[in-house]
Amino acid sequence: HYNLYINVIRKAELAQELGLSQRQIK
């Protein structure tokens, strides 16, 4: 269960970073 929770948080953080980088590039 803990691993799943950590994976979800990591994916959310990565998604935020990708979104910010994409916004900056555009």
mmCIF file of N, CA and C in Angstrom:
data_model
loop_
_atom_site.group_PDB
_atom_site.id
_atom_site.type_symbol
_atom_site.label_atom_id
_atom_site.label_comp_id
_atom_site.label_asym_id
_atom_site.label_seq_id
_atom_site.Cartn_x
_atom_site.Cartn_y
_atom_site.Cartn_z
ATOM 1 N N HIS A 1 0.849 -1.207 0.000
ATOM 2 C CA HIS A 1 0.000 0.000 0.000
ATOM 3 C C HIS A 1 0.879 1.250 0.000
ATOM 4 N N TYR A 2 1.926 1.213 0.803
ATOM 5 C CA TYR A 2 2.803 2.396 0.879
ATOM 6 C C TYR A 2 3.434 2.687 -0.478
ATOM 7 N N ASN A 3 3.893 1.639 -1.143
ATOM 8 C CA ASN A 3 4.532 1.836 -2.452
ATOM 9 C C ASN A 3 3.559 2.486 -3.422
ATOM 10 N N LEU A 4 2.316 2.033 -3.428
ATOM 11 C CA LEU A 4 1.307 2.612 -4.331
ATOM 12 C C LEU A 4 1.157 4.091 -4.023
ATOM 13 N N TYR A 5 1.044 4.427 -2.731
ATOM 14 C CA TYR A 5 0.866 5.828 -2.328
ATOM 15 C C TYR A 5 2.038 6.667 -2.810
ATOM 16 N N ILE A 6 3.255 6.161 -2.625
ATOM 17 C CA ILE A 6 4.458 6.903 -3.044
ATOM 18 C C ILE A 6 4.461 7.073 -4.556
ATOM 19 N N ASN A 7 4.102 6.018 -5.278
ATOM 20 C CA ASN A 7 4.085 6.097 -6.746
ATOM 21 C C ASN A 7 3.097 7.158 -7.200
ATOM 22 N N VAL A 8 1.942 7.230 -6.571
ATOM 23 C CA VAL A 8 0.926 8.225 -6.954
ATOM 24 C C VAL A 8 1.480 9.623 -6.725
ATOM 25 N N ILE A 9 2.137 9.833 -5.580
ATOM 26 C CA ILE A 9 2.693 11.159 -5.275
ATOM 27 C C ILE A 9 3.772 11.508 -6.295
ATOM 28 N N ARG A 10 4.639 10.563 -6.604
ATOM 29 C CA ARG A 10 5.722 10.823 -7.575
ATOM 30 C C ARG A 10 5.125 11.188 -8.925
ATOM 31 N N LYS A 11 4.115 10.456 -9.356
ATOM 32 C CA LYS A 11 3.486 10.736 -10.656
ATOM 33 C C LYS A 11 2.887 12.132 -10.631
ATOM 34 N N ALA A 12 2.254 12.503 -9.531
ATOM 35 C CA ALA A 12 1.636 13.828 -9.422
ATOM 36 C C ALA A 12 2.717 14.892 -9.504
ATOM 37 N N GLU A 13 3.831 14.692 -8.789
ATOM 38 C CA GLU A 13 4.924 15.677 -8.809
ATOM 39 C C GLU A 13 5.508 15.777 -10.213
ATOM 40 N N LEU A 14 5.738 14.639 -10.846
ATOM 41 C CA LEU A 14 6.294 14.648 -12.208
ATOM 42 C C LEU A 14 5.335 15.352 -13.156
ATOM 43 N N ALA A 15 4.045 15.101 -13.007
ATOM 44 C CA ALA A 15 3.048 15.732 -13.878
ATOM 45 C C ALA A 15 3.111 17.241 -13.695
ATOM 46 N N GLN A 16 3.241 17.700 -12.447
ATOM 47 C CA GLN A 16 3.318 19.144 -12.185
ATOM 48 C C GLN A 16 4.575 19.715 -12.827
ATOM 49 N N GLU A 17 5.699 19.031 -12.668
ATOM 50 C CA GLU A 17 6.960 19.527 -13.249
ATOM 51 C C GLU A 17 6.844 19.579 -14.765
ATOM 52 N N LEU A 18 6.288 18.532 -15.372
ATOM 53 C CA LEU A 18 6.136 18.505 -16.833
ATOM 54 C C LEU A 18 5.219 19.636 -17.269
ATOM 55 N N GLY A 19 4.129 19.850 -16.543
ATOM 56 C CA GLY A 19 3.188 20.913 -16.893
ATOM 57 C C GLY A 19 3.870 22.269 -16.822
ATOM 58 N N LEU A 20 4.660 22.496 -15.763
ATOM 59 C CA LEU A 20 5.340 23.789 -15.617
ATOM 60 C C LEU A 20 6.352 23.973 -16.738
ATOM 61 N N SER A 21 7.121 22.927 -17.035
ATOM 62 C CA SER A 21 8.144 23.032 -18.087
ATOM 63 C C SER A 21 7.472 23.294 -19.425
ATOM 64 N N GLN A 22 6.367 22.611 -19.693
ATOM 65 C CA GLN A 22 5.664 22.809 -20.964
ATOM 66 C C GLN A 22 5.160 24.246 -21.049
ATOM 67 N N ARG A 23 4.640 24.776 -19.938
ATOM 68 C CA ARG A 23 4.145 26.155 -19.942
ATOM 69 C C ARG A 23 5.288 27.117 -20.229
ATOM 70 N N GLN A 24 6.449 26.875 -19.594
ATOM 71 C CA GLN A 24 7.600 27.760 -19.788
ATOM 72 C C GLN A 24 8.055 27.708 -21.241
ATOM 73 N N ILE A 25 8.101 26.503 -21.825
ATOM 74 C CA ILE A 25 8.554 26.360 -23.218
ATOM 75 C C ILE A 25 7.600 27.112 -24.144
ATOM 76 N N LYS A 26 6.288 26.942 -23.906
ATOM 77 C CA LYS A 26 5.305 27.615 -24.760
ATOM 78 C C LYS A 26 5.347 29.107 -24.459
#
